[in-house]
Amino acid sequence: MCAPVTAPFSMAGGEVYWQMRDTHRSDTYFCVAGLEALQCVQEINSTQLLFVFVRNGLESTLERSTIGREHMGLLLHQLIKTGILPKEQYYKGLKEILEVAEDMAIDIPHIWLYLAELITPMLQEGGMPMGELFRDVSKPLIPLGKAGVLLVHILTLLCKGMSHKKAGTMWREAGLRWKDFLPEDVDVNKFVTEKNVEFTLGDESEKGKKKELSAADLTRQLDRLIQDKADNQRIFDWIEANQDEQQTSSNMFVRALMTCICQSAICENPYKVDSEQIKRRAKLLQKYLKDEQKELQALYALQALMLQMEQPANLLRMFFDTLYDEDVIKEEAFYKWESSKDPAEQQGKGVALKSVTAFFTWLREAGDESDNS
């Protein structure tokens, strides 16, 4: 166990300490960064109180040295990376500091820079995705008009450890937009120019036309967003930031989107479809499956996915039922897929057709009943 002490520990480059008061005991603990700190946090047998640990850690190093703040940020990053500190506890503790930061600025004029030094290490590998982190830290600051100030400091510090191009790519791939973080009366272009964060907008030559992504890159980016459980609006934002209208109308885009969403809805042992996942993404699919031709491309993508998975029994039928029920694919597109003789789409078609015979029987009977009523 970490022994209670009465004075702060020191570490190279500056004093870094914090306190965690256990609600079951009156002792106040101070833990030093590094392996000992990780062990100390593990021994705090109250996960739901770790936000107090985060809040006190941030508060106790806020006015200390730059290296002290960086070390605290790195420690919290390591705690997140190892799973010792739950993300929600980190955000809860950080939020309590951010909510009073504007008042603290009276006594700490450089508070936004200091907070950035504490937060920026969290963007290292194994920490937080930029989109998630920036959106969460901005929530209490947007009403105060301070979100943009903090994000500029974080981006500036981030660029000391990586190229501006890479930082800009991280921003754009996360679907982040300055207008979401700034007051309505602020000119976004002027702000970006004055704060020297033009790299978030990409090269001038790319503003008129979005960068062409390969099918593999597009699938990887969409899959990352879906696996991160990004809501539909966040995915819309990323697509808008990275794909123009011509690109989102391409067969490649439609197939990539359909494949990623369907893959995320597959449960194993035994194989079945998580219909709630399809329901959750129905509006996303409907937005880009604009017509019968796009719906047909989506069915080709699903056919290819079943082939890749070696045709699991009944899985395609479950997808067809769910996609029809959620009004993602209409019956005309199903019939067009059934009768398609496109030579480029015949691989796996025979087995796929056989697996959904009952679906088409039901579809025709339902149509006949509707006609007779």
Short mmCIF file of N, CA and C in Angstrom, two decimals, residues 16 31 39 47 58-59 99 101 128 130 142 149 160 173 208-209 270 272 279-280 310 319-320 333 338 350 357 360:
data_model
loop_
_atom_site.label_atom_id
_atom_site.label_comp_id
_atom_site.label_asym_id
_atom_site.label_seq_id
_atom_site.Cartn_x
_atom_site.Cartn_y
_atom_site.Cartn_z
N VAL A 16 5.75 17.04 -8.46
CA VAL A 16 4.48 16.59 -9.00
C VAL A 16 3.80 15.75 -7.92
N CYS A 31 0.80 10.31 -4.07
CA CYS A 31 1.44 9.27 -4.87
C CYS A 31 2.35 9.90 -5.91
N GLN A 39 0.65 1.70 -9.28
CA GLN A 39 0.30 0.74 -8.22
C GLN A 39 -0.61 1.40 -7.20
N THR A 47 -13.30 2.65 -7.80
CA THR A 47 -13.22 3.18 -9.17
C THR A 47 -14.09 4.42 -9.34
N LEU A 58 -4.82 17.28 -11.29
CA LEU A 58 -4.75 18.42 -12.20
C LEU A 58 -4.60 19.74 -11.42
N GLU A 59 -5.40 19.87 -10.38
CA GLU A 59 -5.40 21.11 -9.61
C GLU A 59 -4.07 21.35 -8.90
N GLU A 99 -14.93 23.69 -15.51
CA GLU A 99 -16.12 24.48 -15.17
C GLU A 99 -15.78 25.73 -14.37
N ALA A 101 -12.57 27.11 -14.60
CA ALA A 101 -11.32 27.64 -15.16
C ALA A 101 -11.39 29.13 -15.45
N MET A 128 -6.62 9.09 -25.83
CA MET A 128 -7.96 9.42 -26.33
C MET A 128 -7.91 9.79 -27.81
N MET A 130 -8.68 12.16 -30.87
CA MET A 130 -8.79 13.61 -30.85
C MET A 130 -10.24 14.09 -30.87
N ILE A 142 -17.79 25.87 -24.37
CA ILE A 142 -18.47 26.49 -25.52
C ILE A 142 -19.40 27.61 -25.08
N VAL A 149 -10.06 28.72 -27.61
CA VAL A 149 -8.80 29.14 -26.99
C VAL A 149 -8.02 27.92 -26.50
N LYS A 160 4.49 20.47 -31.60
CA LYS A 160 5.89 20.43 -31.18
C LYS A 160 6.42 19.00 -31.21
N GLU A 173 -9.68 14.01 -39.93
CA GLU A 173 -10.18 12.63 -39.87
C GLU A 173 -11.18 12.44 -38.73
N GLY A 208 -10.90 22.94 -52.66
CA GLY A 208 -11.95 22.80 -53.65
C GLY A 208 -12.32 21.35 -53.89
N LYS A 209 -11.36 20.47 -53.77
CA LYS A 209 -11.59 19.05 -54.03
C LYS A 209 -11.03 18.23 -52.88
N PRO A 270 -23.76 -18.47 -32.10
CA PRO A 270 -23.76 -18.62 -33.57
C PRO A 270 -23.89 -17.26 -34.25
N LYS A 272 -25.40 -14.23 -36.01
CA LYS A 272 -26.71 -13.59 -36.11
C LYS A 272 -26.49 -12.09 -36.30
N LYS A 279 -30.58 -0.70 -37.01
CA LYS A 279 -31.59 0.33 -36.74
C LYS A 279 -30.91 1.65 -36.39
N ARG A 280 -29.83 1.56 -35.58
CA ARG A 280 -29.10 2.75 -35.15
C ARG A 280 -28.45 3.46 -36.35
N GLU A 310 -17.35 -16.92 -45.95
CA GLU A 310 -17.63 -18.31 -46.32
C GLU A 310 -19.09 -18.69 -46.07
N PHE A 319 -29.93 -10.47 -42.53
CA PHE A 319 -29.64 -9.12 -42.98
C PHE A 319 -30.76 -8.59 -43.88
N PHE A 320 -31.23 -9.42 -44.81
CA PHE A 320 -32.29 -8.99 -45.72
C PHE A 320 -33.55 -8.61 -44.93
N ALA A 333 -35.16 -3.01 -55.20
CA ALA A 333 -33.71 -3.26 -55.23
C ALA A 333 -33.41 -4.73 -54.95
N GLU A 338 -31.73 -9.94 -57.24
CA GLU A 338 -32.06 -11.34 -57.50
C GLU A 338 -31.90 -11.69 -58.98
N GLY A 350 -24.73 -17.60 -56.53
CA GLY A 350 -25.59 -18.77 -56.48
C GLY A 350 -25.89 -19.21 -55.06
N THR A 357 -33.90 -17.83 -50.49
CA THR A 357 -35.09 -18.27 -51.23
C THR A 357 -36.36 -17.98 -50.44
N PHE A 360 -37.45 -14.26 -50.52
CA PHE A 360 -38.12 -13.81 -51.74
C PHE A 360 -39.52 -14.42 -51.87
#
